[in-house]
């Protein structure tokens, strides 16, 4: 595993060396004319059929390694954000010298064909990506992607930081200025990551903490906290006089006090000042708190076009190793905010420390699989200028990186050695999940969408039974050890629960901030049966058309060589065993066991064939599918009806993740059968993902164990799927058969005085006289009886928690524009309006005030949205020792009796209930989740609570040779407007 991570890091290191060498040889040429492949313009032609400038012919071909996307594996291309000029001299020069990376991109891919995207994100804003691919703008003609705003870039470019953001809300900030200020704060938040800490304070005559609960402290800059603060930004309004001195005093005190706690980054510290002016330089405050060491950098953002106070603000930044910039429009925001990152990167550049960084997990939508999900992590390193004349300036050229699919990590841990319920997982230094079978990054509402906080799900939120965070904290602290606890694992879309004891083994992954854990369930994974057959025997039985293997398991590594990528695992094994592909690397031990399982399970084919031929056994085609799965991921499937006649067309197909072997788990029918008493069958009705759960099939399976006195490992599971109507008919026929001498029943399910049900061990109805109740929870239909069964101990309630839930919430929505507009879309709308009205002079004034005025009346309405939340919900499990019981329930005016009896060798119970007594006063028992609502006090405590985390080992906060004179300036308004408006006008006229 560590070798895999090392290979990815070395690929990035080669890119760094090549980039720095290429830049060292290059001399900047302001007049350089260079045609490069622009990722948006490639292959685009004008109305005369000629290729557009920067849009030359760029050969693209579908590639299965990149999800069949059209790519060019010989060349990279370049993406430039919409708000930047494609032919800006700085960009053209950077694209020119970085073209030498093409050779290294290709060489890296040849050395390690498992590599996905490789790229260079320039400090100038352009993004060179390999393999080359065409980028498509959104419906507004905008590509808002800016590589400098991505976590991999920011983590590699800077060190962890503690930041206090001061926002001027005095009366002079009304209108557009306050809107720009809010957008500036939001953009700064975008640049903060999980290793950073922050707070936001608004000031006029008084201090106003944006989140009053966090008075005097800092909070981790995870997504949840940043979104929480963004919501509070909307509540800011401008009035009064700005007293910057009290705000600066507060900011310095917070940073000093928080640093002494040791909880924050304990590295860089900064104050971000967002204001439309400062009447003083406040040198006495800086002399008191920050000089001579200047450990706290001051970054000043002058909002508006007036330059009267620019000198004071620039002096404050320059005197405290910061940076000054002026922001006049919404379109200026992002580019100006980025400047502070280059300042913070200076010490690292001067130290020439190429720290390797790994990001948390994120979803790559371009490589989405059938489930719309490919989790990635990025390994990245900074690229520095090595030209002697720029050394003290600490010039960051950019960041190189490559994406690593998280599933590559899982491939290094053989699933077959973990047992039926075993799994591997990994977390970051902050305790966030990198990979875990219980991580659910998507939710469904019409189509699959990403949960807003999917990348910051803490280990304690899935392994929630560990209330003291023993396992989490040990892994965060990179320890090696073992931990055990009882767990409640939900299966079947969270409707069922398996209670078991897990043994956890954990250690750190060298060269990364990650820690790896493996969970083994007691009774599984400890013993492994080994068999031995000849290759000839095994190959013969593997050739059978009904045999398949788990394609997500690594029997053979088909990623190492391009000619193997199209192979399924079964095809790869056959070629390997026949000696036709000597370059294939395979798991010899696993393949030997696959061969054994293939030989041992082969006779079942003859049995299934005899059943199919014996029409009396299945005359009405009630049983549709028979299946078998073994511990090595081998499956055999036999259809008793034509494929087109199957009631459940998705069963055992690639999209039916729950019921096939995959990288995370064994099939559901296998896992549930393994927890039943040996020799008994587990029956169930599949749950649909829709609101109403109605299924037309029943699945039955049982485990196969080796009969050994010392140990009995489960080596396989076998089962059938049948029509629900067929199963119910068999039940009703059996219920009418009695053991009396005359064959007549004293009471029958046909009697109107009783209701008969067949329920499973989790309380779900398989058979009812009312067909619409099929699949419902028994407690919803017979609440009084279920309540009595719980009281008697026949069933037990198990409380479960879901810390990744999505709940419906009502939010105010406004017909006016949001206060935090996307800068590109906002500016584009503004330019369109200007062009329509032909009043360009309004640019000099409050351009957006007509839609952002504090006095604007907006139409408010409630809008339902789905938001992350915590929920509590019950699951129910039968008590195995109770075979039969009966009871009476005293209702308001009658007595309700019932009898429950277990069906031998199954997980089923027959329940007969007196139907004459309705007992309507008893509330039905439901499994509906209940949102856990936190009062304001508890919300505050949760915000303040900081779980144990391990800060990055590297810190480059300061350097004595740093040139602090490079601290910004006030560019002319005219130049700034030309730079931004020109490309947007071109885009408008090209429509």
CSV table of C-alpha atoms in Angstrom, one decimal, residues 507-714:
chain,number,residue,atom,x,y,z
A,507,UNK,CA,-1.9,1.9,11.7
A,508,UNK,CA,-0.6,5.0,9.9
A,509,UNK,CA,0.2,5.1,6.2
A,510,UNK,CA,3.8,6.3,5.8
A,511,UNK,CA,4.3,9.4,3.6
A,512,UNK,CA,0.7,10.5,3.9
A,513,UNK,CA,-1.5,12.2,6.5
A,514,UNK,CA,-3.8,9.1,6.4
A,515,UNK,CA,-4.4,6.3,8.9
A,516,UNK,CA,-5.7,2.9,7.8
A,517,UNK,CA,-8.1,0.7,9.8
A,518,UNK,CA,-9.4,-2.9,9.2
A,519,UNK,CA,-12.5,-4.2,10.9
A,520,UNK,CA,-13.0,-7.9,11.4
A,521,UNK,CA,-16.3,-9.2,12.8
A,522,UNK,CA,-16.0,-11.9,15.5
A,523,UNK,CA,-16.7,-15.3,14.0
A,524,UNK,CA,-15.6,-14.3,10.5
A,525,UNK,CA,-12.3,-13.6,8.9
A,526,UNK,CA,-10.2,-15.3,11.6
A,527,UNK,CA,-10.0,-18.7,9.9
A,528,UNK,CA,-9.5,-19.3,6.2
A,529,UNK,CA,-10.1,-22.6,4.5
A,530,UNK,CA,-7.5,-23.7,1.9
A,531,UNK,CA,-8.2,-26.2,-0.8
A,532,UNK,CA,-6.1,-27.6,-3.6
A,533,UNK,CA,-7.0,-28.7,-7.1
A,534,UNK,CA,-5.1,-28.8,-10.4
A,535,UNK,CA,-5.0,-25.8,-12.7
A,536,UNK,CA,-6.6,-28.0,-15.4
A,537,UNK,CA,-9.5,-29.0,-13.2
A,538,UNK,CA,-10.1,-25.4,-12.1
A,539,UNK,CA,-9.8,-23.9,-15.6
A,540,UNK,CA,-12.4,-26.5,-16.9
A,541,UNK,CA,-15.0,-25.4,-14.4
A,542,UNK,CA,-14.2,-21.7,-14.7
A,543,UNK,CA,-15.1,-21.9,-18.4
A,544,UNK,CA,-18.8,-22.5,-17.5
A,545,UNK,CA,-20.9,-19.6,-18.8
A,546,UNK,CA,-22.7,-19.2,-15.5
A,547,UNK,CA,-19.5,-18.5,-13.5
A,548,UNK,CA,-18.6,-14.9,-12.7
A,549,UNK,CA,-16.1,-13.2,-10.4
A,550,UNK,CA,-16.2,-10.0,-8.4
A,551,UNK,CA,-14.9,-7.4,-10.9
A,552,UNK,CA,-14.1,-5.0,-8.1
A,553,UNK,CA,-11.8,-7.4,-6.4
A,554,UNK,CA,-8.1,-7.6,-7.4
A,555,UNK,CA,-7.4,-11.1,-8.6
A,556,UNK,CA,-5.1,-9.7,-11.2
A,557,UNK,CA,-3.8,-6.1,-11.6
A,558,UNK,CA,-5.3,-5.1,-15.0
A,559,UNK,CA,-4.2,-1.4,-14.6
A,560,UNK,CA,-0.5,-1.9,-15.0
A,561,UNK,CA,-0.5,-2.3,-18.8
A,562,UNK,CA,-2.9,-0.6,-21.2
A,563,UNK,CA,-3.5,-3.8,-23.2
A,564,UNK,CA,-5.0,-5.4,-20.0
A,565,UNK,CA,-7.5,-2.7,-19.1
A,566,UNK,CA,-10.3,-4.1,-21.2
A,567,UNK,CA,-10.1,-7.5,-19.4
A,568,UNK,CA,-12.6,-8.6,-16.8
A,569,UNK,CA,-11.1,-10.3,-13.8
A,570,UNK,CA,-12.3,-13.7,-15.0
A,571,UNK,CA,-10.7,-13.1,-18.4
A,572,UNK,CA,-7.5,-12.0,-16.8
A,573,UNK,CA,-7.3,-15.1,-14.6
A,574,UNK,CA,-7.8,-17.5,-17.6
A,575,UNK,CA,-5.1,-15.8,-19.6
A,576,UNK,CA,-2.8,-15.8,-16.5
A,577,UNK,CA,-3.3,-19.5,-15.9
A,578,UNK,CA,-2.8,-20.4,-19.5
A,579,UNK,CA,0.5,-18.5,-19.6
A,580,UNK,CA,-0.6,-16.3,-22.4
A,581,UNK,CA,0.0,-13.0,-20.6
A,582,UNK,CA,3.4,-13.2,-18.7
A,583,UNK,CA,3.1,-9.5,-17.8
A,584,UNK,CA,-0.1,-10.0,-15.8
A,585,UNK,CA,0.5,-9.7,-12.0
A,586,UNK,CA,-2.0,-11.8,-10.1
A,587,UNK,CA,-2.7,-13.0,-6.5
A,588,UNK,CA,-1.6,-16.6,-6.7
A,589,UNK,CA,-3.2,-17.6,-3.3
A,590,UNK,CA,-6.6,-16.1,-4.2
A,591,UNK,CA,-6.6,-17.7,-7.6
A,592,UNK,CA,-5.8,-21.1,-6.2
A,593,UNK,CA,-8.8,-20.8,-3.9
A,594,UNK,CA,-11.0,-19.6,-6.8
A,595,UNK,CA,-10.0,-22.7,-8.7
A,596,UNK,CA,-10.9,-24.9,-5.7
A,597,UNK,CA,-14.3,-23.2,-5.3
A,598,UNK,CA,-15.0,-23.6,-9.0
A,599,UNK,CA,-14.4,-27.3,-8.9
A,600,UNK,CA,-16.3,-27.9,-5.6
A,601,UNK,CA,-19.3,-25.9,-6.6
A,602,UNK,CA,-19.6,-27.3,-10.2
A,603,UNK,CA,-21.9,-30.3,-9.2
A,604,UNK,CA,-24.6,-27.8,-8.3
A,605,UNK,CA,-25.1,-27.1,-12.0
A,606,UNK,CA,-26.3,-30.6,-12.6
A,607,UNK,CA,-28.7,-30.3,-9.7
A,608,UNK,CA,-30.1,-27.0,-11.1
A,609,UNK,CA,-30.4,-28.5,-14.5
A,610,UNK,CA,-32.3,-31.5,-13.2
A,611,UNK,CA,-34.7,-29.1,-11.4
A,612,UNK,CA,-35.3,-27.2,-14.6
A,613,UNK,CA,-36.0,-30.4,-16.5
A,614,UNK,CA,-38.4,-31.8,-13.9
A,615,UNK,CA,-41.3,-29.6,-14.7
A,616,UNK,CA,-43.4,-30.8,-11.7
A,617,UNK,CA,-40.9,-29.2,-9.4
A,618,UNK,CA,-41.4,-25.7,-10.8
A,619,UNK,CA,-44.4,-26.1,-13.1
A,620,UNK,CA,-45.7,-22.5,-12.7
A,621,UNK,CA,-42.2,-20.9,-13.0
A,622,UNK,CA,-42.5,-19.6,-9.5
A,623,UNK,CA,-38.8,-19.9,-8.7
A,624,UNK,CA,-37.0,-17.8,-11.3
A,625,UNK,CA,-33.3,-17.7,-10.2
A,626,UNK,CA,-31.0,-19.9,-8.2
A,627,UNK,CA,-27.6,-18.5,-7.2
A,628,UNK,CA,-24.5,-19.4,-5.2
A,629,UNK,CA,-21.6,-17.3,-4.0
A,630,UNK,CA,-18.3,-18.4,-2.4
A,631,UNK,CA,-15.8,-16.7,0.0
A,632,UNK,CA,-13.5,-16.0,-3.0
A,633,UNK,CA,-16.1,-13.8,-4.8
A,634,UNK,CA,-17.0,-16.6,-7.3
A,635,UNK,CA,-20.7,-16.6,-8.3
A,636,UNK,CA,-22.9,-19.1,-10.1
A,637,UNK,CA,-26.3,-18.1,-11.4
A,638,UNK,CA,-29.0,-20.3,-13.0
A,639,UNK,CA,-32.2,-18.9,-14.6
A,640,UNK,CA,-35.3,-21.1,-14.5
A,641,UNK,CA,-37.1,-18.6,-16.8
A,642,UNK,CA,-36.0,-16.6,-19.8
A,643,UNK,CA,-34.0,-13.4,-18.9
A,644,UNK,CA,-36.7,-11.3,-20.4
A,645,UNK,CA,-39.3,-13.0,-18.1
A,646,UNK,CA,-37.5,-12.2,-14.8
A,647,UNK,CA,-39.7,-10.3,-12.4
A,648,UNK,CA,-36.7,-8.4,-10.9
A,649,UNK,CA,-34.6,-7.5,-14.0
A,650,UNK,CA,-31.9,-5.8,-11.9
A,651,UNK,CA,-31.1,-8.7,-9.5
A,652,UNK,CA,-27.5,-9.7,-9.5
A,653,UNK,CA,-26.6,-7.2,-12.2
A,654,UNK,CA,-23.7,-4.8,-12.0
A,655,UNK,CA,-26.0,-1.9,-10.8
A,656,UNK,CA,-27.5,-4.0,-8.0
A,657,UNK,CA,-24.6,-3.2,-5.7
A,658,UNK,CA,-26.2,-4.6,-2.5
A,659,UNK,CA,-26.6,-8.1,-4.0
A,660,UNK,CA,-23.2,-8.6,-5.7
A,661,UNK,CA,-19.6,-8.9,-4.5
A,662,UNK,CA,-18.0,-5.5,-4.5
A,663,UNK,CA,-15.0,-3.7,-3.1
A,664,UNK,CA,-16.8,-2.8,0.2
A,665,UNK,CA,-18.9,-5.9,1.1
A,666,UNK,CA,-20.2,-9.3,0.3
A,667,UNK,CA,-23.8,-9.6,-1.1
A,668,UNK,CA,-26.6,-8.8,1.2
A,669,UNK,CA,-28.1,-12.3,0.9
A,670,UNK,CA,-24.7,-13.7,1.8
A,671,UNK,CA,-24.2,-11.5,4.9
A,672,UNK,CA,-27.7,-12.1,6.3
A,673,UNK,CA,-27.5,-15.9,5.7
A,674,UNK,CA,-24.1,-15.9,7.6
A,675,UNK,CA,-25.8,-14.5,10.7
A,676,UNK,CA,-28.6,-17.1,10.7
A,677,UNK,CA,-28.4,-20.4,12.6
A,678,UNK,CA,-26.6,-22.9,10.3
A,679,UNK,CA,-29.0,-24.8,8.2
A,680,UNK,CA,-31.8,-22.2,8.3
A,681,UNK,CA,-33.0,-20.0,5.5
A,682,UNK,CA,-33.3,-16.2,5.6
A,683,UNK,CA,-36.3,-14.9,3.6
A,684,UNK,CA,-36.7,-11.2,2.7
A,685,UNK,CA,-38.5,-8.9,0.3
A,686,UNK,CA,-36.1,-6.4,-1.4
A,687,UNK,CA,-36.6,-2.8,-0.4
A,688,UNK,CA,-37.1,-0.3,-3.2
A,689,UNK,CA,-35.4,3.1,-3.1
A,690,UNK,CA,-38.8,4.8,-3.8
A,691,UNK,CA,-41.2,6.3,-1.3
A,692,UNK,CA,-43.5,3.3,-1.4
A,693,UNK,CA,-41.8,0.0,-0.9
A,694,UNK,CA,-43.5,-2.6,-3.0
A,695,UNK,CA,-41.7,-5.7,-4.4
A,696,UNK,CA,-42.9,-8.6,-6.4
A,697,UNK,CA,-40.2,-11.1,-5.4
A,698,UNK,CA,-38.9,-13.0,-2.3
A,699,UNK,CA,-35.3,-13.9,-1.8
A,700,UNK,CA,-34.3,-16.9,0.3
A,701,UNK,CA,-30.7,-17.8,1.1
A,702,UNK,CA,-28.7,-20.0,3.5
A,703,UNK,CA,-25.0,-20.3,4.4
A,704,UNK,CA,-22.7,-23.3,3.8
A,705,UNK,CA,-20.3,-24.0,6.6
A,706,UNK,CA,-17.5,-26.5,6.9
A,707,UNK,CA,-18.4,-29.1,9.6
A,708,UNK,CA,-15.4,-28.9,11.8
A,709,UNK,CA,-15.5,-29.3,15.6
A,710,UNK,CA,-12.8,-26.6,16.2
A,711,UNK,CA,-14.1,-24.0,13.8
A,712,UNK,CA,-16.8,-23.6,11.1
A,713,UNK,CA,-16.0,-20.9,8.6
A,714,UNK,CA,-18.7,-19.9,6.2
